[in-house]
mmCIF file of C-alpha atoms and ligand atoms in Angstrom:
data_model
loop_
_atom_site.group_PDB
_atom_site.id
_atom_site.type_symbol
_atom_site.label_atom_id
_atom_site.label_comp_id
_atom_site.label_asym_id
_atom_site.label_seq_id
_atom_site.Cartn_x
_atom_site.Cartn_y
_atom_site.Cartn_z
ATOM 1 C CA MET A 1 120.385 57.149 67.831
ATOM 2 C CA ALA A 2 117.517 55.185 66.215
ATOM 3 C CA ASP A 3 117.459 57.789 63.412
ATOM 4 C CA LEU A 4 120.957 56.796 62.354
ATOM 5 C CA VAL A 5 120.163 53.186 61.489
ATOM 6 C CA PRO A 6 119.719 52.389 57.769
ATOM 7 C CA ASN A 7 116.225 50.893 58.431
ATOM 8 C CA HIS A 8 114.985 53.970 60.277
ATOM 9 C CA HIS A 9 111.446 53.542 58.835
ATOM 10 C CA ALA A 10 111.100 49.934 60.035
ATOM 11 C CA HIS A 11 107.953 50.880 61.956
ATOM 12 C CA TYR A 12 106.381 52.896 59.165
ATOM 13 C CA ARG A 13 102.897 51.711 58.186
ATOM 14 C CA GLN A 14 102.846 48.709 55.838
ATOM 15 C CA PHE A 15 101.802 49.184 52.214
ATOM 16 C CA GLY A 16 98.523 47.276 52.575
ATOM 17 C CA GLY A 17 94.927 48.029 51.607
ATOM 18 C CA LEU A 18 93.918 51.257 49.923
ATOM 19 C CA PHE A 19 97.076 53.007 51.127
ATOM 20 C CA GLY A 20 99.154 50.355 49.349
ATOM 21 C CA TYR A 21 97.335 50.919 46.053
ATOM 22 C CA LEU A 22 97.593 54.691 46.314
ATOM 23 C CA ALA A 23 101.283 54.560 47.267
ATOM 24 C CA GLY A 24 101.930 52.078 44.458
ATOM 25 C CA LEU A 25 100.261 54.332 41.909
ATOM 26 C CA THR A 26 102.589 57.202 42.887
ATOM 27 C CA MET A 27 105.542 54.853 42.264
ATOM 28 C CA ILE A 28 104.505 54.008 38.721
ATOM 29 C CA VAL A 29 105.486 57.418 37.435
ATOM 30 C CA GLY A 30 109.063 58.680 37.338
ATOM 31 C CA ARG A 31 110.849 55.473 38.353
ATOM 32 C CA GLY A 32 112.108 54.529 34.890
ATOM 33 C CA ARG A 33 115.407 56.347 35.295
ATOM 34 C CA ASP A 34 116.165 54.595 38.591
ATOM 35 C CA ALA A 35 115.337 51.295 36.900
ATOM 36 C CA ARG A 36 117.663 51.958 33.960
ATOM 37 C CA LEU A 37 120.442 53.203 36.253
ATOM 38 C CA VAL A 38 120.398 50.133 38.451
ATOM 39 C CA SER A 39 120.242 47.759 35.462
ATOM 40 C CA ASP A 40 123.156 49.618 33.850
ATOM 41 C CA LEU A 41 125.265 49.581 37.034
ATOM 42 C CA ALA A 42 124.627 45.877 37.554
ATOM 43 C CA ALA A 43 125.257 45.248 33.843
ATOM 44 C CA VAL A 44 122.124 43.104 33.660
ATOM 45 C CA GLY A 45 122.078 40.716 30.721
ATOM 46 C CA SER A 46 120.193 37.702 29.493
ATOM 47 C CA ASP A 47 122.319 35.298 31.582
ATOM 48 C CA ASP A 48 121.249 36.923 34.836
ATOM 49 C CA VAL A 49 118.735 35.912 37.456
ATOM 50 C CA VAL A 50 117.673 39.149 39.119
ATOM 51 C CA LEU A 51 115.989 39.496 42.497
ATOM 52 C CA ASP A 52 114.235 42.824 43.190
ATOM 53 C CA ILE A 53 113.524 43.050 46.935
ATOM 54 C CA GLY A 54 110.704 45.469 47.698
ATOM 55 C CA CYS A 55 109.826 45.681 44.019
ATOM 56 C CA GLY A 56 106.674 47.761 44.540
ATOM 57 C CA PRO A 57 104.790 48.131 41.228
ATOM 58 C CA GLY A 58 107.758 46.526 39.491
ATOM 59 C CA THR A 59 109.366 49.156 37.259
ATOM 60 C CA ALA A 60 112.944 47.960 37.822
ATOM 61 C CA ALA A 61 111.949 44.283 37.607
ATOM 62 C CA ARG A 62 110.353 44.909 34.192
ATOM 63 C CA GLN A 63 113.445 46.825 33.078
ATOM 64 C CA ALA A 64 115.646 43.806 33.899
ATOM 65 C CA ALA A 65 113.234 41.373 32.237
ATOM 66 C CA GLY A 66 113.254 43.652 29.191
ATOM 67 C CA ARG A 67 117.003 43.018 29.003
ATOM 68 C CA GLY A 68 116.357 39.289 28.852
ATOM 69 C CA ALA A 69 117.069 38.411 32.494
ATOM 70 C CA ASP A 70 114.896 36.062 34.524
ATOM 71 C CA VAL A 71 113.457 38.204 37.314
ATOM 72 C CA ILE A 72 111.773 37.663 40.649
ATOM 73 C CA GLY A 73 110.013 40.722 42.039
ATOM 74 C CA LEU A 74 109.457 40.263 45.752
ATOM 75 C CA ASP A 75 107.343 42.440 48.030
ATOM 76 C CA PRO A 76 105.328 41.906 51.229
ATOM 77 C CA SER A 77 102.524 44.148 49.936
ATOM 78 C CA ALA A 78 99.696 42.426 48.045
ATOM 79 C CA PRO A 79 98.456 45.705 46.484
ATOM 80 C CA MET A 80 101.947 46.464 45.153
ATOM 81 C CA LEU A 81 102.194 43.012 43.591
ATOM 82 C CA ARG A 82 98.719 43.289 42.052
ATOM 83 C CA LEU A 83 99.719 46.573 40.413
ATOM 84 C CA ALA A 84 103.006 45.010 39.263
ATOM 85 C CA GLY A 85 101.207 42.082 37.662
ATOM 86 C CA LEU A 86 98.580 44.272 36.031
ATOM 87 C CA ILE A 87 101.051 46.725 34.480
ATOM 88 C CA SER A 88 103.271 43.885 33.252
ATOM 89 C CA ARG A 89 100.446 42.462 31.155
ATOM 90 C CA PHE A 90 100.720 45.489 28.899
ATOM 91 C CA ARG A 91 104.526 45.565 28.580
ATOM 92 C CA PRO A 92 106.308 43.234 26.166
ATOM 93 C CA ILE A 93 109.353 41.698 27.875
ATOM 94 C CA SER A 94 111.781 39.000 26.833
ATOM 95 C CA GLY A 95 112.851 37.442 30.166
ATOM 96 C CA ALA A 96 110.763 35.493 32.657
ATOM 97 C CA LEU A 97 109.069 37.628 35.287
ATOM 98 C CA GLU A 98 107.633 36.254 38.510
ATOM 99 C CA TRP A 99 106.079 38.043 41.518
ATOM 100 C CA ARG A 100 106.339 36.671 45.041
ATOM 101 C CA GLN A 101 104.761 37.958 48.230
ATOM 102 C CA ALA A 102 107.414 37.993 50.953
ATOM 103 C CA SER A 103 109.643 40.401 52.819
ATOM 104 C CA ALA A 104 113.428 40.495 52.832
ATOM 105 C CA GLU A 105 113.259 38.798 56.213
ATOM 106 C CA THR A 106 110.903 35.963 55.166
ATOM 107 C CA MET A 107 111.982 35.296 51.585
ATOM 108 C CA ASP A 108 112.487 31.626 50.905
ATOM 109 C CA LEU A 109 114.299 31.200 47.609
ATOM 110 C CA PRO A 110 116.757 28.568 46.382
ATOM 111 C CA ALA A 111 120.282 29.008 47.730
ATOM 112 C CA ASP A 112 122.844 30.658 45.447
ATOM 113 C CA SER A 113 120.154 31.436 42.875
ATOM 114 C CA ALA A 114 120.440 35.188 42.139
ATOM 115 C CA SER A 115 123.305 36.665 40.120
ATOM 116 C CA VAL A 116 122.014 40.217 40.700
ATOM 117 C CA CYS A 117 119.938 41.622 43.530
ATOM 118 C CA TRP A 118 118.775 45.145 44.227
ATOM 119 C CA SER A 119 116.490 46.885 46.630
ATOM 120 C CA ILE A 120 115.243 50.317 45.622
ATOM 121 C CA ALA A 121 113.807 52.705 48.219
ATOM 122 C CA SER A 122 113.092 49.687 50.384
ATOM 123 C CA VAL A 123 115.947 48.897 52.808
ATOM 124 C CA HIS A 124 114.998 51.880 54.974
ATOM 125 C CA HIS A 125 111.665 50.046 55.557
ATOM 126 C CA TRP A 126 113.048 46.587 56.415
ATOM 127 C CA GLN A 127 111.912 45.500 59.869
ATOM 128 C CA ASP A 128 115.003 43.474 60.736
ATOM 129 C CA LEU A 129 118.125 44.380 58.796
ATOM 130 C CA GLU A 130 120.319 41.547 60.070
ATOM 131 C CA THR A 131 117.731 38.857 59.261
ATOM 132 C CA GLY A 132 117.130 40.379 55.818
ATOM 133 C CA LEU A 133 120.860 40.363 55.115
ATOM 134 C CA ASP A 134 121.162 36.757 56.355
ATOM 135 C CA ARG A 135 118.474 35.723 53.844
ATOM 136 C CA LEU A 136 120.158 37.780 51.141
ATOM 137 C CA GLU A 137 123.471 35.982 51.662
ATOM 138 C CA ASP A 138 121.685 32.632 51.298
ATOM 139 C CA VAL A 139 120.099 33.522 47.980
ATOM 140 C CA LEU A 140 123.061 35.269 46.307
ATOM 141 C CA ALA A 141 125.164 33.174 43.961
ATOM 142 C CA PRO A 142 128.957 33.468 44.226
ATOM 143 C CA GLY A 143 130.003 36.665 42.464
ATOM 144 C CA ALA A 144 126.492 38.171 42.619
ATOM 145 C CA ARG A 145 126.149 41.938 42.527
ATOM 146 C CA PHE A 146 123.999 43.645 45.167
ATOM 147 C CA LEU A 147 122.818 47.258 45.070
ATOM 148 C CA ALA A 148 120.778 49.153 47.643
ATOM 149 C CA VAL A 149 119.369 52.371 46.193
ATOM 150 C CA GLU A 150 117.910 55.135 48.344
ATOM 151 C CA LYS A 151 116.977 58.775 47.887
ATOM 152 C CA ARG A 152 119.719 60.976 49.340
ATOM 153 C CA THR A 153 118.316 62.791 52.351
ATOM 154 C CA ALA A 154 119.556 65.546 54.611
ATOM 155 C CA PRO A 155 120.221 64.911 58.308
ATOM 156 C CA GLY A 156 117.219 66.062 60.329
ATOM 157 C CA ALA A 157 114.763 65.773 57.417
ATOM 158 C CA THR A 158 111.222 64.846 58.417
ATOM 159 C CA GLY A 159 108.129 63.399 56.719
ATOM 160 C CA ILE A 160 108.394 62.223 53.140
ATOM 161 C CA ALA A 161 111.764 64.005 52.784
ATOM 162 C CA SER A 162 113.247 61.577 55.292
ATOM 163 C CA HIS A 163 112.478 58.441 53.231
ATOM 164 C CA GLY A 164 115.993 57.587 52.143
ATOM 165 C CA TRP A 165 119.519 57.730 53.488
ATOM 166 C CA THR A 166 121.724 60.467 54.794
ATOM 167 C CA PRO A 167 125.417 60.060 53.954
ATOM 168 C CA ASP A 168 125.963 58.562 57.434
ATOM 169 C CA GLN A 169 123.159 56.006 56.997
ATOM 170 C CA ALA A 170 124.594 54.953 53.625
ATOM 171 C CA GLU A 171 128.076 54.593 55.133
ATOM 172 C CA LEU A 172 126.709 52.550 58.023
ATOM 173 C CA PHE A 173 124.952 50.165 55.621
ATOM 174 C CA ALA A 174 128.150 49.897 53.561
ATOM 175 C CA SER A 175 130.098 48.946 56.690
ATOM 176 C CA MET A 176 127.485 46.258 57.459
ATOM 177 C CA LEU A 177 128.082 44.730 54.018
ATOM 178 C CA THR A 178 131.846 44.884 54.508
ATOM 179 C CA ASP A 179 131.566 43.210 57.935
ATOM 180 C CA ARG A 180 129.576 40.396 56.302
ATOM 181 C CA GLY A 181 132.310 39.692 53.776
ATOM 182 C CA PHE A 182 130.967 41.485 50.701
ATOM 183 C CA ALA A 183 133.782 42.581 48.366
ATOM 184 C CA ASP A 184 134.216 45.846 46.465
ATOM 185 C CA VAL A 185 131.759 47.660 48.728
ATOM 186 C CA GLY A 186 131.221 51.232 47.603
ATOM 187 C CA VAL A 187 128.947 54.220 48.135
ATOM 188 C CA SER A 188 128.139 56.350 45.088
ATOM 189 C CA ASN A 189 125.900 59.335 44.453
ATOM 190 C CA HIS A 190 123.827 59.824 41.296
ATOM 191 C CA SER A 191 121.378 62.353 39.914
ATOM 192 C CA VAL A 192 118.199 60.770 38.614
ATOM 193 C CA GLY A 193 116.169 63.519 36.991
ATOM 194 C CA ARG A 194 115.573 66.035 39.748
ATOM 195 C CA ARG A 195 116.309 63.552 42.528
ATOM 196 C CA ASP A 196 119.622 62.572 44.034
ATOM 197 C CA VAL A 197 120.105 58.945 45.002
ATOM 198 C CA VAL A 198 122.787 57.140 46.920
ATOM 199 C CA ILE A 199 123.734 53.584 46.019
ATOM 200 C CA VAL A 200 125.567 51.142 48.263
ATOM 201 C CA SER A 201 126.869 48.227 46.240
ATOM 202 C CA GLY A 202 128.956 45.137 46.789
ATOM 203 C CA THR A 203 129.808 41.726 45.403
ATOM 204 C CA TRP A 204 129.021 38.520 47.254
ATOM 205 C CA PRO A 205 132.104 36.312 47.144
ATOM 206 C CA GLY A 206 130.253 33.096 47.894
ATOM 207 C CA SER A 207 129.646 30.447 50.492
ATOM 208 C CA GLY A 208 133.299 30.340 51.525
ATOM 209 C CA ASN A 209 132.698 33.709 53.209
ATOM 210 C CA ASN A 210 129.305 32.809 54.599
ATOM 211 C CA GLY A 211 130.596 31.781 57.989
HETATM 212 C C1 SAM B 301 108.988 53.179 48.502
HETATM 213 S S1 SAM B 301 108.448 51.607 47.933
HETATM 214 C C2 SAM B 301 109.595 51.317 46.587
HETATM 215 C C3 SAM B 301 109.069 50.359 45.563
HETATM 216 C C4 SAM B 301 109.964 50.102 44.352
HETATM 217 N N1 SAM B 301 111.231 49.501 44.727
HETATM 218 C C5 SAM B 301 110.191 51.366 43.563
HETATM 219 O O1 SAM B 301 111.280 51.951 43.675
HETATM 220 O O2 SAM B 301 109.277 51.782 42.859
HETATM 221 C C6 SAM B 301 109.085 50.514 49.214
HETATM 222 C C7 SAM B 301 108.687 49.070 48.994
HETATM 223 O O3 SAM B 301 109.369 48.256 49.967
HETATM 224 C C8 SAM B 301 108.454 47.280 50.411
HETATM 225 N N2 SAM B 301 108.881 46.778 51.753
HETATM 226 C C9 SAM B 301 108.570 47.256 52.966
HETATM 227 N N3 SAM B 301 109.125 46.513 53.939
HETATM 228 C C10 SAM B 301 109.820 45.530 53.295
HETATM 229 C C11 SAM B 301 110.602 44.423 53.742
HETATM 230 N N4 SAM B 301 110.795 44.184 55.037
HETATM 231 N N5 SAM B 301 111.156 43.618 52.807
HETATM 232 C C12 SAM B 301 110.970 43.861 51.474
HETATM 233 N N6 SAM B 301 110.242 44.894 51.011
HETATM 234 C C13 SAM B 301 109.672 45.714 51.899
HETATM 235 C C14 SAM B 301 107.109 47.970 50.439
HETATM 236 O O4 SAM B 301 106.021 47.062 50.440
HETATM 237 C C15 SAM B 301 107.187 48.825 49.196
HETATM 238 O O5 SAM B 301 106.666 48.188 48.058
#
């Protein structure tokens, strides 16, 4: 049953050292469409404070900053953050962009500070989903939009093809958000170039629902 959980790659190797740099380099190319899609769906604007959990080399974070938002790109991998910082030096952006080394489970950010949060191709790697979601609830401002984006995978897929969510894994994550009091929780499917992605989204109503 472990395969069914949304963080089924929790014990996958961490993105450290040379592997982290090589993996990060593969994520620099072809992620622009995902970045635009998520910014469009969240309607990111210059009034937003965006948190990108598991930002990798930072494509989506830069997209949001390019729309004038203040952005925090957060990732536990030092190589990913080095790549993110390096690439960002060569991209003109209008919003403030900051990189922080932390995981979803250890992030320590001001309460109620993010109006938008997303996590792209990352939730399936989180070590402890419940702790990560506890931290997320702390940092989301009332009315904040949250989107978890994953490649759509087929049940029984193995290797690199399994890095994402089956329809059942997406539905299970959606039900976790609903159980935690998120509003307007939905699961939607999108084509991004030649890839299909599934997005679980919801709105955080605020501290009144935070137990
Ligand atoms: C497949 S990469 C995706 C990177 C980026 N979001 C993108 O789409 O280009 C997954 C990222 O999640 C990060 N990650 C792994 N475990 C994490 C955790 N527990 N909390 C936050 N991020 C995590 C990894 O370090 C890695 O950068």
